[in-house]
Short mmCIF file of C-alpha atoms (C1' of nucleotides) in Angstrom, two decimals:
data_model
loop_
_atom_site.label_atom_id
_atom_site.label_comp_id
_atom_site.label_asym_id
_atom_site.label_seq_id
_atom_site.Cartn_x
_atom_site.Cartn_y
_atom_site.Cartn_z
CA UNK A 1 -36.56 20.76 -14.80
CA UNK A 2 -34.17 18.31 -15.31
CA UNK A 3 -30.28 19.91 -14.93
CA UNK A 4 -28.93 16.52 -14.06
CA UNK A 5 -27.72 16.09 -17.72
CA UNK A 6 -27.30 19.64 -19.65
CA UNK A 7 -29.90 20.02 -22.33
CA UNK A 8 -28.64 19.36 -25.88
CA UNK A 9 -30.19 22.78 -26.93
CA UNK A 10 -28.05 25.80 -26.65
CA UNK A 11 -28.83 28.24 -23.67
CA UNK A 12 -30.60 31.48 -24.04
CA UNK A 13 -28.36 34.73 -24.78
CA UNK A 14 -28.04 35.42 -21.62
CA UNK A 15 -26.94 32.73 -20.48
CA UNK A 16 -24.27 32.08 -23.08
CA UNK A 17 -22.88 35.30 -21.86
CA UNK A 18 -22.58 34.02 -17.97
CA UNK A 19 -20.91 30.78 -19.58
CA UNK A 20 -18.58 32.89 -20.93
CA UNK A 21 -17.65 35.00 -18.29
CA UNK A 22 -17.21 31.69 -16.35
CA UNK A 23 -15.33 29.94 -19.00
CA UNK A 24 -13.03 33.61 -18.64
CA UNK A 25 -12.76 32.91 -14.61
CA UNK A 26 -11.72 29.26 -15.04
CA UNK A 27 -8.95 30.26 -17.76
CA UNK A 28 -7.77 32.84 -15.48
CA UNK A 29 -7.42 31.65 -12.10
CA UNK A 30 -8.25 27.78 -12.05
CA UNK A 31 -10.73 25.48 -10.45
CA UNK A 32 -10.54 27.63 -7.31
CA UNK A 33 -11.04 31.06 -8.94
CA UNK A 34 -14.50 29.73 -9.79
CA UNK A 35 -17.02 29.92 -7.44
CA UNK A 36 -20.44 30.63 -7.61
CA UNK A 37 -20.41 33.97 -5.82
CA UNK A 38 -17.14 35.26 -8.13
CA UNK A 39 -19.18 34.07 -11.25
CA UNK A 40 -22.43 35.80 -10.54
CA UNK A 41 -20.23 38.86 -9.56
CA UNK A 42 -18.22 38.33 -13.16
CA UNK A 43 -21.39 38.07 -14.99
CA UNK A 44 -23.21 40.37 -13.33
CA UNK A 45 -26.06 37.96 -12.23
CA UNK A 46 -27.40 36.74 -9.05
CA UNK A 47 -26.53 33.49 -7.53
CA UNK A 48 -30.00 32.69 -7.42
CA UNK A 49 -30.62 32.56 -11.11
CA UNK A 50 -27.10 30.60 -11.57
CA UNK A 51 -28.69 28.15 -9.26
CA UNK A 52 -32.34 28.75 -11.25
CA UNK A 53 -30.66 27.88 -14.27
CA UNK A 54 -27.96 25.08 -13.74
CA UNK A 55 -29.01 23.81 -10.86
CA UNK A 56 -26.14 23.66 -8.51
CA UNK A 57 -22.57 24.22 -9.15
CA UNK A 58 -21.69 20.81 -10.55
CA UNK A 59 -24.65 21.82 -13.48
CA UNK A 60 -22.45 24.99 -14.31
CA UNK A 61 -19.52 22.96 -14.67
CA UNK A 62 -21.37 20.95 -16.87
CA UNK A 63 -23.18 23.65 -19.10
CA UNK A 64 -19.59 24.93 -19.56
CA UNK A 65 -18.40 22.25 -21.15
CA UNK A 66 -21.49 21.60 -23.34
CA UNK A 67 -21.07 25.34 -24.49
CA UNK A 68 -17.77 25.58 -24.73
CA UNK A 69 -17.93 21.88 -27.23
CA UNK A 70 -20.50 23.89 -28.99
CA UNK A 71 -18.90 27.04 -30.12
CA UNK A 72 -15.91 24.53 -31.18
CA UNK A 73 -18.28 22.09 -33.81
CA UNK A 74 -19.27 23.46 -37.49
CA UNK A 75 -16.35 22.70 -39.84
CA UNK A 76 -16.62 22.57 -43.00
CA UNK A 77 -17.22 18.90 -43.41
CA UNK A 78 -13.95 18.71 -46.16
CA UNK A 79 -14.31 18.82 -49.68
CA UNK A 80 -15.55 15.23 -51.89
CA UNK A 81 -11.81 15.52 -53.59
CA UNK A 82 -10.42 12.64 -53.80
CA UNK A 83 -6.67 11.14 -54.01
CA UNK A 84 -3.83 10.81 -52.07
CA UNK A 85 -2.48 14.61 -51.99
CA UNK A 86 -6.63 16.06 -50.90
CA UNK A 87 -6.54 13.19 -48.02
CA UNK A 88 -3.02 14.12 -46.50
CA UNK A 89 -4.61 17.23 -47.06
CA UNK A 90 -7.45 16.96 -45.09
CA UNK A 91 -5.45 14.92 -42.36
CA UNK A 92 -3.44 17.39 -41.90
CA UNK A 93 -6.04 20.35 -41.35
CA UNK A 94 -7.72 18.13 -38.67
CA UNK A 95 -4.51 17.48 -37.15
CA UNK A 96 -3.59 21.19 -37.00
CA UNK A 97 -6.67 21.93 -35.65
CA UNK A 98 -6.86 19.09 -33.35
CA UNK A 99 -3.50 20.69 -31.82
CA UNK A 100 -4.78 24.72 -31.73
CA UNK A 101 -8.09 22.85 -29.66
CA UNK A 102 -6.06 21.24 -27.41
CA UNK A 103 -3.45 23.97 -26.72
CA UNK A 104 -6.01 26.59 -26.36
CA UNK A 105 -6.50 28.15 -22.99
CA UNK A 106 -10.41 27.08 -22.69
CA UNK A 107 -9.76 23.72 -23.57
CA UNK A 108 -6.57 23.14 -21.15
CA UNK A 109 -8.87 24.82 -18.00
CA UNK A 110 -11.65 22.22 -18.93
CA UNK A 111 -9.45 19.42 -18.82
CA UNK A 112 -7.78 20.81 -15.97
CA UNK A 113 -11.36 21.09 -14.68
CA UNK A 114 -12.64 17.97 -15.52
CA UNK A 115 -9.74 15.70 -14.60
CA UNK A 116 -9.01 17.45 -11.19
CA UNK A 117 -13.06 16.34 -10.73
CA UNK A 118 -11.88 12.74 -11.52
CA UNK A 119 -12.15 9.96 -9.07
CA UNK A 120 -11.19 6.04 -9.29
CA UNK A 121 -14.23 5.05 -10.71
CA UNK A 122 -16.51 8.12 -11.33
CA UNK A 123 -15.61 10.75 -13.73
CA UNK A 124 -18.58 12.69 -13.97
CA UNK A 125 -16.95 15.96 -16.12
CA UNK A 126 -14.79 13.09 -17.51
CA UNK A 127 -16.99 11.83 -19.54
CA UNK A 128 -18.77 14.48 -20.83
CA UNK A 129 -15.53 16.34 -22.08
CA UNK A 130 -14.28 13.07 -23.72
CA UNK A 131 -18.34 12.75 -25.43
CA UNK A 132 -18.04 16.36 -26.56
CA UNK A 133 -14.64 16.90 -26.74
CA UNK A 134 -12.92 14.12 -28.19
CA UNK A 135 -15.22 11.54 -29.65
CA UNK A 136 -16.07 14.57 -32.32
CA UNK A 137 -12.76 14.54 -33.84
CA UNK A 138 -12.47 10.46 -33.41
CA UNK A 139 -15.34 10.64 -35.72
CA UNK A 140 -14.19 12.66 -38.28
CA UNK A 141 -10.48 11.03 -38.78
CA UNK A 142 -11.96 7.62 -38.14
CA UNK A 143 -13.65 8.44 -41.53
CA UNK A 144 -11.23 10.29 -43.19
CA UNK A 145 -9.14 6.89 -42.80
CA UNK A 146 -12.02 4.71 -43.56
CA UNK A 147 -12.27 6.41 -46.86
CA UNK A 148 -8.56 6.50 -47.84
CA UNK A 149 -8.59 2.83 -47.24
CA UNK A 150 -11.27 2.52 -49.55
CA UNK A 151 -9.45 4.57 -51.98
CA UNK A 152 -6.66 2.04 -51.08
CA UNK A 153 -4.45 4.82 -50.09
CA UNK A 154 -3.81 3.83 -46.40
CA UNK A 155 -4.18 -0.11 -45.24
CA UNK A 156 -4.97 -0.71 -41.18
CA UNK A 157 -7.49 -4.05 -40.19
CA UNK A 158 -8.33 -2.13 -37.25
CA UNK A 159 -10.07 1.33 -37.59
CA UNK A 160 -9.44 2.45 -33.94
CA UNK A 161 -6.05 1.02 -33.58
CA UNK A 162 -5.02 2.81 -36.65
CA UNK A 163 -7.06 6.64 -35.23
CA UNK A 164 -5.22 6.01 -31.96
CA UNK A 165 -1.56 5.53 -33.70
CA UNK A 166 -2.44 8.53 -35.36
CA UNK A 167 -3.43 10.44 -32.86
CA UNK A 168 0.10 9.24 -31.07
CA UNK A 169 1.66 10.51 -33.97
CA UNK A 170 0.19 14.00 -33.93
CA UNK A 171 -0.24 14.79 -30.11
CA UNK A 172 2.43 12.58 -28.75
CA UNK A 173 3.11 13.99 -24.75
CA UNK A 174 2.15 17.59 -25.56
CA UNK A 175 -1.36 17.24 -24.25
CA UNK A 176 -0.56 16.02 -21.13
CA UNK A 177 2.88 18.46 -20.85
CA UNK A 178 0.28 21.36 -21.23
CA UNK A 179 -2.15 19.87 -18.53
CA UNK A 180 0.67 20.19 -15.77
CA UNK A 181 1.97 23.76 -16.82
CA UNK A 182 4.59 23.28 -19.15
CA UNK A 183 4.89 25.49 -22.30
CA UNK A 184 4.89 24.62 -25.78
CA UNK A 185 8.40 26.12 -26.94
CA UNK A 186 8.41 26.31 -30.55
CA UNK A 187 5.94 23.71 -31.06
CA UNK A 188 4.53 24.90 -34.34
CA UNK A 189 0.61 23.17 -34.57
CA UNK A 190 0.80 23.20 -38.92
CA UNK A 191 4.53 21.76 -38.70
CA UNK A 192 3.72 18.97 -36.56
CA UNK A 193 0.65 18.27 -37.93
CA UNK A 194 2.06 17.61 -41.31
CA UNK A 195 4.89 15.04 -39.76
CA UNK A 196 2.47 13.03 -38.02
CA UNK A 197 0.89 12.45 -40.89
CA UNK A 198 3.74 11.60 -42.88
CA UNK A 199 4.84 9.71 -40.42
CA UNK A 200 1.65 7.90 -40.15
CA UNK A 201 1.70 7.44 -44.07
CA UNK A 202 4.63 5.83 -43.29
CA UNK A 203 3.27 3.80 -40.91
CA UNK A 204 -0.35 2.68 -42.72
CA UNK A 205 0.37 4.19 -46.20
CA UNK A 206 0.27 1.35 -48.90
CA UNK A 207 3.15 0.05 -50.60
CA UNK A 208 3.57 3.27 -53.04
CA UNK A 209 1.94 5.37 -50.80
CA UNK A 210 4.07 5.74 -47.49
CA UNK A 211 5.59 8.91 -49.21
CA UNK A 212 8.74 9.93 -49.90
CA UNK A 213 11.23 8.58 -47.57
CA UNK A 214 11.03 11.60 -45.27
CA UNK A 215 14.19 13.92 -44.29
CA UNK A 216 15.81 11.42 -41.41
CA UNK A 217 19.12 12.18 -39.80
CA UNK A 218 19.13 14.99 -42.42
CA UNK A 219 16.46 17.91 -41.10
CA UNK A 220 16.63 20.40 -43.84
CA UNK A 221 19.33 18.87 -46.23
CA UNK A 222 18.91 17.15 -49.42
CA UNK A 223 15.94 15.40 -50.70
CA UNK A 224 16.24 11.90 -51.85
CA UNK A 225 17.41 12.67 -55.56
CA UNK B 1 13.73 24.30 8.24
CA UNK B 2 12.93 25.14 4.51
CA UNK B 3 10.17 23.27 3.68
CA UNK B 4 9.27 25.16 0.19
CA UNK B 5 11.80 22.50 -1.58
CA UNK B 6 10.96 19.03 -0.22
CA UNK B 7 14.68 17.46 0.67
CA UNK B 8 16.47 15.00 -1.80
CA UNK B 9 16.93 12.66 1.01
CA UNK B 10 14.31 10.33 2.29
CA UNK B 11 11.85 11.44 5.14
CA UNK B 12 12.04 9.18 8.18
CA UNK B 13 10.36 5.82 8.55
CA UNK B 14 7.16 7.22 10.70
CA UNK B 15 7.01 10.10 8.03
CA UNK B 16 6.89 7.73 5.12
CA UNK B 17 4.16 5.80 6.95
CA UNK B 18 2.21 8.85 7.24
CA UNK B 19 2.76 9.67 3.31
CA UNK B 20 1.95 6.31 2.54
CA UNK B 21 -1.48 6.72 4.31
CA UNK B 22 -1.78 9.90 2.41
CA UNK B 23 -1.36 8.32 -0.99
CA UNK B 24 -3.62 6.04 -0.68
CA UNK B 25 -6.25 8.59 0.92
CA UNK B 26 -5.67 10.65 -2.19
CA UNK B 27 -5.82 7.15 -4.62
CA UNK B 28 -9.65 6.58 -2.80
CA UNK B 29 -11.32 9.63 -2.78
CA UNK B 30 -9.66 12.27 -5.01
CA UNK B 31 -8.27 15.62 -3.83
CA UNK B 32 -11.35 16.69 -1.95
CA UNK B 33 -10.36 13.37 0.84
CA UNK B 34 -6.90 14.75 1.19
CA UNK B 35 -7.64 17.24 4.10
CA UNK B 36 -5.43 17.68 6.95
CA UNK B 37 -7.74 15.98 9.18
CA UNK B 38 -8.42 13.11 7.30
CA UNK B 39 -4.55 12.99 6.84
CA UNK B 40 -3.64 12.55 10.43
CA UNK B 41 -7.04 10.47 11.20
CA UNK B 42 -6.10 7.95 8.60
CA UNK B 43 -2.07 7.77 9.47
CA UNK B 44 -2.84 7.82 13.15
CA UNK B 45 -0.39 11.41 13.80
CA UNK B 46 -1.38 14.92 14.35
CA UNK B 47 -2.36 17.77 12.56
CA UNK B 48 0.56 19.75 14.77
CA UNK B 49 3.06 17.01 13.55
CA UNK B 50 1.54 17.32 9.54
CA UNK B 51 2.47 20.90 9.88
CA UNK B 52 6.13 20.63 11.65
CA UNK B 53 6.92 18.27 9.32
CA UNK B 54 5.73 18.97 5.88
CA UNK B 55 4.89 22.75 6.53
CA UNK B 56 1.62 23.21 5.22
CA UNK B 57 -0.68 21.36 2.93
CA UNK B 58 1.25 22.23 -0.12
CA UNK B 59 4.99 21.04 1.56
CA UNK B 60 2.38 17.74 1.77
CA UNK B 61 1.35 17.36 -1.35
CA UNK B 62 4.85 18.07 -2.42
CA UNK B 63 6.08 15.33 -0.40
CA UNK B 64 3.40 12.45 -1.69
CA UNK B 65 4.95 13.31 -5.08
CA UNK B 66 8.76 13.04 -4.41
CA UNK B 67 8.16 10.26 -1.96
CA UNK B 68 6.48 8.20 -4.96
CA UNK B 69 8.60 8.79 -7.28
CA UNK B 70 11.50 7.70 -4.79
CA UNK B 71 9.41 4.41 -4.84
CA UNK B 72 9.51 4.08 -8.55
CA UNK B 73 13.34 4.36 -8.75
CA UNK B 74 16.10 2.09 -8.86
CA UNK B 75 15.83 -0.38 -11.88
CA UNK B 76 18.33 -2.53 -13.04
CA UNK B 77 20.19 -0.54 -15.74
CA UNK B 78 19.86 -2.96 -18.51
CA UNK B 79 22.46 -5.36 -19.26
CA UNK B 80 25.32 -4.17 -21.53
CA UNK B 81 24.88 -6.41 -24.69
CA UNK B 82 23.96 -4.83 -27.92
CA UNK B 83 22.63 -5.64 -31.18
CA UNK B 84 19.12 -5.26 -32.53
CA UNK B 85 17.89 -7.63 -30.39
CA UNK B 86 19.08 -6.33 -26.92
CA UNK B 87 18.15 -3.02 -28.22
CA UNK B 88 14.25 -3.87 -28.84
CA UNK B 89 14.20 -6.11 -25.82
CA UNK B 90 15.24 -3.28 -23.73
CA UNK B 91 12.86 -0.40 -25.24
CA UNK B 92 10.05 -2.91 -25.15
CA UNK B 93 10.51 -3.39 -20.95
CA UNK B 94 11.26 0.06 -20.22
CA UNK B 95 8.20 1.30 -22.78
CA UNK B 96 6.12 -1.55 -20.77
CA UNK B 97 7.15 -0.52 -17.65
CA UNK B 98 6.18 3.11 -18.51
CA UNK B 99 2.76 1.80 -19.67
CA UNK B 100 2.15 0.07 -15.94
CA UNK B 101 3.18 2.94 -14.22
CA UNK B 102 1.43 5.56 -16.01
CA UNK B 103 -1.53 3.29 -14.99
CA UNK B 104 -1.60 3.14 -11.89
CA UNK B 105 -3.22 3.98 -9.21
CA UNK B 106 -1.01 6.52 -7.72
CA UNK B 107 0.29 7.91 -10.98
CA UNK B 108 -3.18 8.58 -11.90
CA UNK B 109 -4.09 10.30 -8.64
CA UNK B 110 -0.71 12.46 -8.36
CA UNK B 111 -1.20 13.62 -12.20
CA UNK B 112 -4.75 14.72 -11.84
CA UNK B 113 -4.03 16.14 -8.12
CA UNK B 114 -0.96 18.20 -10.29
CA UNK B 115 -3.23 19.16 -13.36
CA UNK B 116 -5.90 20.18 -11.21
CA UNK B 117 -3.61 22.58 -9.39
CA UNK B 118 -2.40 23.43 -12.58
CA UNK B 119 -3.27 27.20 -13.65
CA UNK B 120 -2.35 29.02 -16.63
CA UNK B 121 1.30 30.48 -15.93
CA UNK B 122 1.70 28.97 -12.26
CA UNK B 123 2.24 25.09 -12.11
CA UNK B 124 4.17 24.32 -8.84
CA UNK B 125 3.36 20.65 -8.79
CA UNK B 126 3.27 19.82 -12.27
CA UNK B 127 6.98 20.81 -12.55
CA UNK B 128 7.70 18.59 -9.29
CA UNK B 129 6.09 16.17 -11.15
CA UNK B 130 7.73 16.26 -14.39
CA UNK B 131 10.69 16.69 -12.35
CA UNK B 132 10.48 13.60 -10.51
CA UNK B 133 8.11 11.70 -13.10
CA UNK B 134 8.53 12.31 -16.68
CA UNK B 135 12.53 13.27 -17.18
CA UNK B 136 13.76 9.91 -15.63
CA UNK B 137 12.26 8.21 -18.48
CA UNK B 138 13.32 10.58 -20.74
CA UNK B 139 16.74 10.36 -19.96
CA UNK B 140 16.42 6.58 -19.79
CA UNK B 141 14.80 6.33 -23.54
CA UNK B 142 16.98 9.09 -24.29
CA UNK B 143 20.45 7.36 -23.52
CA UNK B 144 18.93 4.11 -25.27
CA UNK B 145 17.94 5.82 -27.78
CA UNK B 146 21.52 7.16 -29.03
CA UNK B 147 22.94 3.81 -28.09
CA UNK B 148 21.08 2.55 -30.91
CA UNK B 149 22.45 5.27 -33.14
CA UNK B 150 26.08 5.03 -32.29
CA UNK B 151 25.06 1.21 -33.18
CA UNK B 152 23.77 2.34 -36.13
CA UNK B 153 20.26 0.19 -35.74
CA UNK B 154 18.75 3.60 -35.77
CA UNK B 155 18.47 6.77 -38.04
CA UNK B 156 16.99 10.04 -36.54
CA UNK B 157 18.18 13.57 -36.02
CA UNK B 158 17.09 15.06 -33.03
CA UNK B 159 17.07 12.90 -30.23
CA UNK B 160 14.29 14.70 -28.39
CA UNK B 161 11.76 14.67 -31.22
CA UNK B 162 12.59 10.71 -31.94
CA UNK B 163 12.31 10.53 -28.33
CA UNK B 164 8.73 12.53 -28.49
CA UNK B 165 7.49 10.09 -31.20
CA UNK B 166 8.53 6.95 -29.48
CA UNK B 167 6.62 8.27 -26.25
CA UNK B 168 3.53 9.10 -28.45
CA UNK B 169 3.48 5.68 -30.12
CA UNK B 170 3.32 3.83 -26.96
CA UNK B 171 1.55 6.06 -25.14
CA UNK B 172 -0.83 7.51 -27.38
CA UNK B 173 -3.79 8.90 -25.82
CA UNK B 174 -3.78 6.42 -23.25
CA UNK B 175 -3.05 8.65 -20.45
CA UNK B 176 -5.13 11.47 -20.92
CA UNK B 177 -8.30 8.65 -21.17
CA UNK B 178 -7.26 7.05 -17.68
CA UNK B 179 -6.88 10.87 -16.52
CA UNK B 180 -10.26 11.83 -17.78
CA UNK B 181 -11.66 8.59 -15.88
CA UNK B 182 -11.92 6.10 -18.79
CA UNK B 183 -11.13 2.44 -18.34
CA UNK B 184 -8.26 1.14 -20.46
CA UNK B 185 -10.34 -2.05 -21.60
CA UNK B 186 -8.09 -5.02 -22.76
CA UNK B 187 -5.07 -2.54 -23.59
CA UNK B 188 -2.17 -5.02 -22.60
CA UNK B 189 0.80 -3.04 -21.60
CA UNK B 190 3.36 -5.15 -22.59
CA UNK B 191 1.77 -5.77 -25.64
CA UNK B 192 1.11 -2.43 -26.79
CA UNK B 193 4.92 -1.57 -25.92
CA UNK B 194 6.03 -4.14 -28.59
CA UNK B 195 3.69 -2.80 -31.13
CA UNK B 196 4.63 0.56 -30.32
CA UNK B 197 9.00 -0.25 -30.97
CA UNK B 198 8.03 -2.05 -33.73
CA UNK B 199 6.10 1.11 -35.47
CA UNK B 200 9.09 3.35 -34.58
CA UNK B 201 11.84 0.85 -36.00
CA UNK B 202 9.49 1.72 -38.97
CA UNK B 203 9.90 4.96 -38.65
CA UNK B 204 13.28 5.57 -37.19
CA UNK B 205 15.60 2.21 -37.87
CA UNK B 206 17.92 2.22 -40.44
CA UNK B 207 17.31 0.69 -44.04
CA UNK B 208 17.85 -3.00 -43.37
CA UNK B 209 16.70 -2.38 -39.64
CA UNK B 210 12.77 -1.28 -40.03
CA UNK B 211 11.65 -4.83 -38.29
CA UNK B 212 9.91 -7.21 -40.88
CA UNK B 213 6.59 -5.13 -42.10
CA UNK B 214 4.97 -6.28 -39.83
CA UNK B 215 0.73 -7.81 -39.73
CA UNK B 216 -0.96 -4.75 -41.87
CA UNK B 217 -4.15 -4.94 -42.69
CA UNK B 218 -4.31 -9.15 -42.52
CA UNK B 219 -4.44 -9.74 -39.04
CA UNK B 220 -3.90 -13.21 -40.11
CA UNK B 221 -5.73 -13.13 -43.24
CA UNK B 222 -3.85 -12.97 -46.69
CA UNK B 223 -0.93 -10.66 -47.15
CA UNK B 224 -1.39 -8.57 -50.26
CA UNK B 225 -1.62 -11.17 -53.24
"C1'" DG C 1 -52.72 51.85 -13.84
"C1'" DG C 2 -52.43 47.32 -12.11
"C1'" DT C 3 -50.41 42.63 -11.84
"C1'" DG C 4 -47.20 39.20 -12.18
"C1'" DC C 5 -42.76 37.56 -13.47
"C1'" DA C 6 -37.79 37.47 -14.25
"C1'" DG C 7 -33.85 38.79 -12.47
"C1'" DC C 8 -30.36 41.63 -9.69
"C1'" DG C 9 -27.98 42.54 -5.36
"C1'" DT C 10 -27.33 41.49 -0.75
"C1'" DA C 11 -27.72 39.33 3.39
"C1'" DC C 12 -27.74 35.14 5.65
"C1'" DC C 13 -26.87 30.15 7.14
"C1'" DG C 14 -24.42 25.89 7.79
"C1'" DT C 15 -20.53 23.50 7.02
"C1'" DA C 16 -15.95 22.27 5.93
"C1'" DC C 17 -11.37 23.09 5.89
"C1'" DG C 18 -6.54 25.09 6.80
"C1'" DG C 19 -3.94 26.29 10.43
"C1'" DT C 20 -2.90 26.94 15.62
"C1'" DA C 21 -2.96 26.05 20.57
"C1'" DC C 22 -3.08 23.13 24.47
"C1'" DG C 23 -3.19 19.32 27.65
"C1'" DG C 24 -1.67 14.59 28.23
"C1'" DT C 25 1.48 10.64 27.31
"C1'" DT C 26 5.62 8.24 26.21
"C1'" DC C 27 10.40 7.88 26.05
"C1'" DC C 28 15.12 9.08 26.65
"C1'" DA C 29 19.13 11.56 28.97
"C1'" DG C 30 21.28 12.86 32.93
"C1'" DC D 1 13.51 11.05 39.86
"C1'" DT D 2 13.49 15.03 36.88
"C1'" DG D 3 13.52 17.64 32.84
"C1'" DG D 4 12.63 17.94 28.22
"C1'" DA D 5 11.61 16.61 23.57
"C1'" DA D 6 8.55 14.47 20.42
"C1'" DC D 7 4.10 13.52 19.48
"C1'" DC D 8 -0.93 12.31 19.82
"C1'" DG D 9 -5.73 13.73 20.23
"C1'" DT D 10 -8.82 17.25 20.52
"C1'" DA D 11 -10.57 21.62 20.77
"C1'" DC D 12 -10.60 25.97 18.76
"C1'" DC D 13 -10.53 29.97 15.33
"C1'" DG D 14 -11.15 32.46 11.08
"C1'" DT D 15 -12.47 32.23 6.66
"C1'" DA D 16 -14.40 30.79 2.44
"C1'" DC D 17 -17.73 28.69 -0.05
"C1'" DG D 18 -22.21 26.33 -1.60
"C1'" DG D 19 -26.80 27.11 -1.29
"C1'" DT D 20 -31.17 29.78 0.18
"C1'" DA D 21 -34.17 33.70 1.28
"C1'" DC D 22 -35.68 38.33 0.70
"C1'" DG D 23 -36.41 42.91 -0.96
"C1'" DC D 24 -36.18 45.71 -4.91
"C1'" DT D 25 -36.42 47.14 -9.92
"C1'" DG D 26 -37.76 46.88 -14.66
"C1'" DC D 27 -40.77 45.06 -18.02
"C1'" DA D 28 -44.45 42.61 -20.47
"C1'" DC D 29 -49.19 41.97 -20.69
"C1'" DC D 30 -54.02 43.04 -19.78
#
DNA sequence: GGTGCAGCGTACCGTACGGTACGGTTCCAG
DNA sequence: CTGGAACCGTACCGTACGGTACGCTGCACC
């Protein structure tokens, strides 16, 4: 009976559907909106088996996360093409995607959640979202540019220097602009996605690789005859 | 007595004391250790004077944020030579600079007090805060920015999106990490501020103004025989 | 049919917090 | 000296919330 750290095996039916209708509370009203009696009344559960099953409110917070990081994994690992034009490619899905995550509403009331939680020193929800959340997609680009350097398509020394430039690149302030309430005018996820990698190509592309000297001053006018 | 917009000018001495204490409540044990009590308790006032002054605990919080930011003000313009030089020299202080304060103690505390208030539509403090916070430096970069266009040392189109890409170079996802509790381990600010101008001089200087390419892959080993 | 278990709904408890009221003290003006 | 304004410290109030206890229902199993 261990609820200190949420189990790594998903949660009985039932209980996914109480996560849910907590993750709903949490999206709609903020930290405040969810307490324990609103969220039994929401799922149409008693407190008692919220407290039977994640132990005490800080456990629900956690199982939220956990669940919420779960119905976000299972991509479809990216195809074994190689070459320059399937690894922009592939960049650029992940980047896309990494953009719709972290614009959605679920994932902008975790983080709300979890850095609202945060102290100097512990960071309890912290943690957890960045292990579920955000070490994931590390993963996957950290790869993806591992094996573009082996194709000698992209040249970095530093692995995690060169994921965290391109992670700049893609995300840039929005993250945090969306944390404190502002609205993504116009930000189009695909559209951006696709600069920051060509502007990372740029950046880490080799020397006939750092694609076609993108539209500068120019946005929409001639292309480099 | 409207206390729903906190005033432009300063708040007297004793009320600046009693912010102070505030701040530094709210840097120590998060938003749950900024109650009213503990407000007055720790600055040595009354609860009776919290309210007459500030309102209520929202007029408060309001107040810790303009109050800081009135703190972080008045820097010394930058000196009026130009060329290249001056140019990076001045982006690489003020992107340092923005690296320290984004750091610190009180930055961190007053963003994740404003994200956690944060709801989906409603955002009272995190528009105070970008208010008071964020558009300074944008207008600062901004200016500097289109300096170094008139001067021709840079190339870019819209000056918010260069603006956006500069921010997410130096930045990165450095913020969000401190937010979600991380430690930045051995990220020097002011060194990360020169790498990050030099990587958008890549991106945005003009032709004969993109820095010298600068340590790729051979940090210090051979450079592409 | 009987028995036990899981879970729902509600009532309940203790505490903590936002906000208000009040008495006492200091200080300044007249 | 007197009046008043500002303010401190404390007590107080209402409410909301986390957590627990209890009675009831439905269901599986024997």
């Amino acid at each position: 009976m261990n609820h200190t750290l949420p189990p790594a095996e998903a949660y009985s039916p039932r209980q996914n559907a109480v996560l849910e209708s907590a993750l709903g509370l949490l999206v709609e009203g903020g930290e405040r909106a969810l307490t324990t009696a609103g969220v039994a009344r929401a799922a149409n559960c008693s407190k008692e088996s919220l407290y039977k099953w994640f132990g005490d409110r800080d456990g629900l917070l956690a199982a939220m996360i956990t669940f919420q990081s779960s119905k976000v994994k299972a991509e479809p690992a990216g195809s074994g093409s190689t070459g320059r034009g399937a690894l922009v490619a592939q960049l650029t899905g992940i980047a896309a995607t990494l953009l719709k995550v972290l614009a959605g509403d679920v994932s902008l009331a975790l983080n709300r959640l979890a850095i609202g939680q945060a102290k100097r020193g512990e960071a309890d929800l912290g943690q957890l979202l960045r292990e579920h959340g955000r070490r994931p997609i590390e993963t996957r680009l950290s790869a993806l540019l591992e094996s573009g350097r082996r194709e000698r398509l992209l040249d970095f020394a530093d692995t995690r220097e060169a994921y965290r430039t391109l992670y700049g690149l893609i995300v840039r302030d929005m993250h945090v602009r969306l944390l404190l309430g502002d609205s993504l005018d116009g930000e189009e996820p695909a559209k951006r996605a696709a600069q920051g990698i060509k502007e990372f190509f740029r950046l880490y592309g080799t020397e006939e690789n750092t694609g076609p000297a993108p539209e500068r001053a120019g946005a929409g006018n001639e292309r480099t005859g």
